C-alpha atoms as one frame of an Amber mdcrd trajectory, in Angstrom:
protein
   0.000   0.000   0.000   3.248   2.701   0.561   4.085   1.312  -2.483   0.752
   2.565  -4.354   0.849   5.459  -2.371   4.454   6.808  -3.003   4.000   6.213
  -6.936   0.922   7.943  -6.310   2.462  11.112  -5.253   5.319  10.768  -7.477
   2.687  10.856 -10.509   1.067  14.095  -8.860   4.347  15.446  -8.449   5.271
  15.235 -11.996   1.937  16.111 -13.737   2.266  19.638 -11.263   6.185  19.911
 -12.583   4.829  19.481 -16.240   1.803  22.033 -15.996   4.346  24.475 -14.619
   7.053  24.313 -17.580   3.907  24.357 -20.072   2.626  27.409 -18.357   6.302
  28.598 -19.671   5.571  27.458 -23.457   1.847  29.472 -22.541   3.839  32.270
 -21.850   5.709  31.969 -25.444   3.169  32.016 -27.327   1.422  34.555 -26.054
   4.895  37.029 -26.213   5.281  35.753 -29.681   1.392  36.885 -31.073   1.397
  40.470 -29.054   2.257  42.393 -31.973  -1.355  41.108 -33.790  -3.606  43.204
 -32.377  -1.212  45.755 -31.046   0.898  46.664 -34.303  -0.688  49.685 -35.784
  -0.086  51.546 -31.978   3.281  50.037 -31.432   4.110  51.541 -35.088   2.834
  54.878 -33.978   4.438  55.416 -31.090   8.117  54.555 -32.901   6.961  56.643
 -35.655   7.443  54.259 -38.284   5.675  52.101 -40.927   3.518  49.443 -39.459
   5.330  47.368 -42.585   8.560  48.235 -40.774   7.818  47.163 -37.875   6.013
  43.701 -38.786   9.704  43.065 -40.860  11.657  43.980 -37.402   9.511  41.690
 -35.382  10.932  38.739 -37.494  14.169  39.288 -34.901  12.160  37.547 -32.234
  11.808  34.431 -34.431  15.177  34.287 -36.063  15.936  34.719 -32.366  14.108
  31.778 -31.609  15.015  29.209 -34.157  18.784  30.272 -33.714  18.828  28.936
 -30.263  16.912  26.110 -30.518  19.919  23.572 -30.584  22.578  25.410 -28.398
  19.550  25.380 -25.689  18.213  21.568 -26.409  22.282  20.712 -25.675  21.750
  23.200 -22.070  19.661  21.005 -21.355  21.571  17.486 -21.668  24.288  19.311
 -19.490  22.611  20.760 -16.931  19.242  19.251 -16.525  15.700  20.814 -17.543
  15.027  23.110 -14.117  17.978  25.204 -14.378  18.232  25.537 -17.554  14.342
  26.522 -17.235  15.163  29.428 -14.887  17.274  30.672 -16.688  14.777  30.901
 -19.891  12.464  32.501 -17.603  14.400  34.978 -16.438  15.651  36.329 -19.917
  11.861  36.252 -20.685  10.939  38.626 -17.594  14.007  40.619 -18.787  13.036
  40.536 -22.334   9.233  41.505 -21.458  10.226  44.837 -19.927  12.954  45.742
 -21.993  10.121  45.630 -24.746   7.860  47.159 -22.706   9.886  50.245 -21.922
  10.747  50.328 -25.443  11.419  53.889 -27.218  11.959  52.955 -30.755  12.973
  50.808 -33.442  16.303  49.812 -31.920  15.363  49.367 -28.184  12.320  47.306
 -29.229  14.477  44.957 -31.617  16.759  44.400 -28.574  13.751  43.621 -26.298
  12.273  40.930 -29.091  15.893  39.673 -29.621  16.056  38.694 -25.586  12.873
  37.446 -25.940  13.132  34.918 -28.993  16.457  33.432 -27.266  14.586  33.319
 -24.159  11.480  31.751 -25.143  13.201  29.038 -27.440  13.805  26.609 -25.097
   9.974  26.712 -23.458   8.362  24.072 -25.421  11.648  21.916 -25.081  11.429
  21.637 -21.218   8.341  20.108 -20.208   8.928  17.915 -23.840  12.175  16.901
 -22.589  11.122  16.415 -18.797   7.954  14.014 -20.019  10.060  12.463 -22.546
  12.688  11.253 -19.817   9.885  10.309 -16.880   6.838   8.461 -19.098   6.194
   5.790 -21.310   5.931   5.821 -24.459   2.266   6.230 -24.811   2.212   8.523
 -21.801   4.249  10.858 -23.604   1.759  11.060 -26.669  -0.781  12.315 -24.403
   1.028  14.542 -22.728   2.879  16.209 -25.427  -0.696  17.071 -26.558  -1.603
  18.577 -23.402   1.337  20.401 -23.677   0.797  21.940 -26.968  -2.565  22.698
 -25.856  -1.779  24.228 -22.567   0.569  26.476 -24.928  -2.004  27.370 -27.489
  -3.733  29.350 -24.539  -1.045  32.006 -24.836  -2.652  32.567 -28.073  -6.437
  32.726 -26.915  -5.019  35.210 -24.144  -3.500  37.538 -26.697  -6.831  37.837
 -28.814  -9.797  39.327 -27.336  -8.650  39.914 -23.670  -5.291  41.435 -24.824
  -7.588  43.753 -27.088  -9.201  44.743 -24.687  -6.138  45.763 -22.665  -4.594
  47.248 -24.954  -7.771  49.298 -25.371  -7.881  50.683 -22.111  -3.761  50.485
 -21.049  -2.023  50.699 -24.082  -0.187  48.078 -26.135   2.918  48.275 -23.359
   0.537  46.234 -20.784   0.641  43.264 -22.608   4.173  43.459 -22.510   4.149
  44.361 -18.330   2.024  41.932 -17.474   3.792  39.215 -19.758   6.690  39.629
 -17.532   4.901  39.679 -14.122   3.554  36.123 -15.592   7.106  35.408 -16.224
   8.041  35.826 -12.378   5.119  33.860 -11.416   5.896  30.921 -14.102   9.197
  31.081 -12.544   8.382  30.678  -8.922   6.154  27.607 -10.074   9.099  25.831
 -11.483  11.407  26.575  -9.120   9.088  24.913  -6.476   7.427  22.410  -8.577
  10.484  21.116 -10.563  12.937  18.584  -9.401  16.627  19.406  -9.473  18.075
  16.542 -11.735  21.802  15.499 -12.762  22.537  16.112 -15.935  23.008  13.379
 -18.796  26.096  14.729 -20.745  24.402  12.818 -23.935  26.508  14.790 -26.508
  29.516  16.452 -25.534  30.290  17.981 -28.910  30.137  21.310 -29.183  26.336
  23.239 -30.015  28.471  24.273 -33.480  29.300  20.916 -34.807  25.559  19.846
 -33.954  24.217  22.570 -35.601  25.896  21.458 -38.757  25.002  17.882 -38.738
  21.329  18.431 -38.444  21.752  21.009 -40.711  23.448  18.335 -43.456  20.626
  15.974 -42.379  18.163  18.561 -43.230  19.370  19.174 -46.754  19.781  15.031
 -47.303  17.561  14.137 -50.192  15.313  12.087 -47.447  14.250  15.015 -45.691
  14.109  17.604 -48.303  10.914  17.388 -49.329  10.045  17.360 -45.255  11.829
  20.950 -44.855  10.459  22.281 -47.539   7.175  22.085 -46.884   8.336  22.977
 -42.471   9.375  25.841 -43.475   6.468  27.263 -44.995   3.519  25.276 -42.757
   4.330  26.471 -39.541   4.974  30.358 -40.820   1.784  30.191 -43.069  -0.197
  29.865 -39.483   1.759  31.725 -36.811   2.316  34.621 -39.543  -1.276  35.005
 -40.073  -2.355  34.112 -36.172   0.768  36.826 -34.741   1.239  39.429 -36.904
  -1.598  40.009 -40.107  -4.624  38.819 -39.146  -5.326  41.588 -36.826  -4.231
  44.251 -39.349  -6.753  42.470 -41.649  -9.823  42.393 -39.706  -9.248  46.069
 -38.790  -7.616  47.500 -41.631  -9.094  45.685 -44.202 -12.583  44.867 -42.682
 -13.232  47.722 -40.278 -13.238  45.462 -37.226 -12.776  47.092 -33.679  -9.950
  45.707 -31.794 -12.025  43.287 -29.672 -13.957  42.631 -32.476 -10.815  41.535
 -34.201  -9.270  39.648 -31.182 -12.669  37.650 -31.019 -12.030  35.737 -34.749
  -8.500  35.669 -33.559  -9.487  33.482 -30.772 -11.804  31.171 -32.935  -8.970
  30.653 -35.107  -6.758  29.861 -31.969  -9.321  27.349 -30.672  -9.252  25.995
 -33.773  -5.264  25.697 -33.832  -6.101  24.064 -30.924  -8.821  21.466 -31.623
  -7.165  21.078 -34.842  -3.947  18.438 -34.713  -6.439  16.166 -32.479  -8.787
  15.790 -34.922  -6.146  15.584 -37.170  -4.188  12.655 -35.139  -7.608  10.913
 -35.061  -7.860  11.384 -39.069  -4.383   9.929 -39.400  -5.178   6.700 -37.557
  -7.921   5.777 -39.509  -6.990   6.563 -43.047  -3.368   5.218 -42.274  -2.309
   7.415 -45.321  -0.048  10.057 -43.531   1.351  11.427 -46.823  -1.959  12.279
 -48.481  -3.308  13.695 -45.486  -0.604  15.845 -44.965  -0.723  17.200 -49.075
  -4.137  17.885 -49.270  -4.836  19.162 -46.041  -1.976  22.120 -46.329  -3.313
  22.741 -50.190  -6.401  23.310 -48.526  -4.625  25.890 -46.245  -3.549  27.228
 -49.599  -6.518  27.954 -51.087  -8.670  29.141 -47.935  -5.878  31.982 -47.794
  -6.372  32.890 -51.312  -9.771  32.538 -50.731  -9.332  35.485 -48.287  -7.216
  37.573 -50.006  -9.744  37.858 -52.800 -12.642  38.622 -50.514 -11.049  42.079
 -50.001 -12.734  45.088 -51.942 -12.447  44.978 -55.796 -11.274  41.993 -55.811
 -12.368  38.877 -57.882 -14.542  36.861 -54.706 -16.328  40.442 -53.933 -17.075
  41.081 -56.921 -18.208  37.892 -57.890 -20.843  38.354 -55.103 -21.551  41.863
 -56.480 -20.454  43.241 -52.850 -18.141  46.215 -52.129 -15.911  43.255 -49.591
 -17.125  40.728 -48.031 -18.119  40.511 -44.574 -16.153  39.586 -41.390 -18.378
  36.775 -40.977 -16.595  35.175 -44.323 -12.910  35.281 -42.635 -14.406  34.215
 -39.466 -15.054  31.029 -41.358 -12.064  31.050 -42.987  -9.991  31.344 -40.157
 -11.306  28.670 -38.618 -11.234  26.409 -41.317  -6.798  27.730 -42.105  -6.701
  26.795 -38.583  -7.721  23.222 -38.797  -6.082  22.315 -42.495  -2.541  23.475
 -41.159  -3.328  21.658 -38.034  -1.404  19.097 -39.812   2.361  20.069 -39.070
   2.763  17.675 -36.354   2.546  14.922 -38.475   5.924  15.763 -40.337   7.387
  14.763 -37.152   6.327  11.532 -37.705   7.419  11.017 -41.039  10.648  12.271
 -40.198  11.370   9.337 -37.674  10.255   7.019 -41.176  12.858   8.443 -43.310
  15.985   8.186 -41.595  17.790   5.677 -39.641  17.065   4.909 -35.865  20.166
   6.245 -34.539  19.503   9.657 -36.396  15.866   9.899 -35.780  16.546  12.714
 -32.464  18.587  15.155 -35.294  15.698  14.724 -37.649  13.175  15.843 -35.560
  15.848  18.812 -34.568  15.878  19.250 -38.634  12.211  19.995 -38.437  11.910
  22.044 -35.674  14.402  24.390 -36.814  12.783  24.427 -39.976   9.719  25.425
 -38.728  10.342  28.288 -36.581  13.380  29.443 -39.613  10.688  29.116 -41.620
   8.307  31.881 -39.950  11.493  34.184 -39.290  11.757  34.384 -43.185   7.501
  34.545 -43.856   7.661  37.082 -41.173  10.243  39.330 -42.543   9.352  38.727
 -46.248   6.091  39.334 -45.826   6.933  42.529 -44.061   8.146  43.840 -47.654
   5.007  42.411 -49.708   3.029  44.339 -47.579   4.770  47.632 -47.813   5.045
  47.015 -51.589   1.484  46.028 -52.426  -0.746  45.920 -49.368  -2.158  43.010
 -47.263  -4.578  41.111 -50.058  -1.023  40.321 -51.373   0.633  39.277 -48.383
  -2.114  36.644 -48.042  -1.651  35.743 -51.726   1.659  35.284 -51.372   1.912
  32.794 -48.118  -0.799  31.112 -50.272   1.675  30.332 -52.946   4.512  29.518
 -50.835   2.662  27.199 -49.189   1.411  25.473 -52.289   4.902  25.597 -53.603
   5.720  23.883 -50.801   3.606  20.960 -51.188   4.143  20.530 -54.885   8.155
  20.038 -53.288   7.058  17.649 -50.267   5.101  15.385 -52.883   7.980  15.089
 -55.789  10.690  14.222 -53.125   8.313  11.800 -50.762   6.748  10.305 -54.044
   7.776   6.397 -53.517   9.632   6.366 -56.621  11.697   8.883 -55.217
């Protein structure tokens, strides 16, 4: 019975250590999507284009993917909680240094400190489950996890609207890093102190360039390819344009803008388990994959053309079309790319066994070097030829990057 009762605690122990570091990957994704409905005032008060801007904000996720492996490798040598307080800290720091921000140069800093901060926040409760649960443990708790860190993104539609309403877009930013001191507490109580493994003790250089030569290998090609446009196509849109749209474009309030926002989040959210559940049954991953981001392909073109003059407004002999239409819209984007978990998968089916932990590196870093680049390209489309385009144009990237994924998965390949 002490037995029972010790693994019993044990169990509770870990499930409260887990929920902690995912309140950290919450925290993320929230910092990450501030600048969606908060753009146009941020842009103001630095007296600069709100193009400008959107292209600077790509620091925070070249940021990001740059320290993805150098902080996976902290990890191995020191062990998940310290390397977690650490994170945390540089996101408290990183949260008021954009907060206080005075311009263009002292709000890149802040989003620089912030994307190496943040990178490693998905990675720690990932790497603590990974090392204390079973194998089919883990698949329902890296779910959770994701979906504990998808609320980051429901927070920063309508009720960081509405803060930003009535405090100004530097709240989100304030409070962001009080949330960051009380993430931090939680870990540091919740989180056991672990040795560290020492699994690789090459340097975070060389292993940057062997998962970056494993990434190029003709098995995985047609995998990056399509990474790095799937994740941008939906964290672009959710984090930086969609709220531009609604309001610009559409004449939605702020709230009203941060309310389709949050559908699309819940979908984003509902999406890769219905997904998962899809995948089972059909048991034809590649397919699934293809049509569903195609789909994502043409709902955003879809979109674009339902902006005034052009060819879906005037087809319905309207001026634009309503919100209600991207409403829809966004929540159907936000279930077809609810697919990009499933390239992990195929990843571990292309490459040999003892590779299989630098191919999933491979895609990671692909996705989040993937929305850097959408993020600052799109910057330019949009200061070039307005937002229909931008839309238009992560619609084509993303169909260019099926037509890749299919010619170099195709079996005779």
């Amino acid at each position: 019975m002490a037995t029972n009762d010790d693994a019993g605690t044990a169990t509770r122990a870990l499930i409260f250590a887990l929920l902690a570091l995912a309140c950290g990957h919450m925290l993320s994704t929230l910092l990450r999507t501030i600048p969606a409905v908060s753009l146009d005032l941020m842009a103001a008060d630095f007296h600069i284009e709100p193009q400008a801007l959107a292209s600077l904000t790509s620091i925070y996720p070249f940021a990001f993917a740059a320290a993805q492996i150098p902080v996976g490798a902290a990890m191995d040598r020191f062990g998940v909680r310290p390397v977690s307080l650490s994170l945390l800290a540089g996101t408290v720091v990183g949260a008021m240094a954009s907060g206080f921000a005075t311009g263009a140069a002292s709000f890149a800093a802040g989003q620089f400190m912030l994307g190496v901060a943040t990178s490693g926040m998905l990675m720690c409760p990932m790497t603590l489950a990974a090392k204390q649960l079973s194998a089919a443990r883990f698949g329902l708790w890296s779910g959770a996890i994701l979906s504990i860190g998808n609320i980051g993104m429901l927070l920063s539609s309508s009720p960081l609207a509405f803060v930003v309403d009535a405090y100004g877009w530097r709240a989100g930013f304030w409070m962001s890093a009080a949330g960051g001191v009380a993430v931090a507490l939680a870990v540091f109580a919740l989180v056991p102190q672990q040795p560290a493994e020492h699994k690789d003790d090459s340097s975070p250089l060389s292993q940057m360039i062997e998962v970056l030569r494993l990434g190029l290998s003709r098995p995985l090609r047609g995998l990056i390819a399509l990474a790095l446009v799937s994740l941008a196509t939906s964290l672009v849109l959710r984090g930086l344009w969609g709220g531009p749209w609604l309001m610009d474009v559409k004449g939605l309030s702020r709230v009203e803008a941060g309310n389709q926002l949050g559908a699309f989040t819940l979908a984003m959210i509902a999406g890769p388990l219905c997904i998962g559940m899809i995948d089972r049954r059909l048991g034809r991953r590649r397919a699934l994959v293809a049509v569903t981001h195609m789909a994502g392909a043409l709902l955003l073109a879809l979109m674009a053309l339902g902006a005034p003059h052009y060819a879906v407004s005037v087809l319905f002999g309207v001026s634009v079309m309503p919100p209600q239409y991207d409403l829809v819209l966004f929540v159907l984007i936000g279930l077809a790319t609810s697919a990009q978990p499933l390239l992990f998968g195929m990843s571990r089916q292309f490459v040999d066994a003892q590779v299989a932990g630098k191919a999933l590196a491979a895609v990671n870093l692909a996705f989040f070097l993937g929305a850097a680049l959408m993020q600052s390209v799109t910057g330019a489309v949009a200061a070039l030829a307005g937002l229909p385009a931008v839309l238009l144009f992560m619609a084509a990237m993303l169909a260019f990057g099926v037509l890749i994924f299919l010619t170099y998965t195709s079996p005779r390949s």
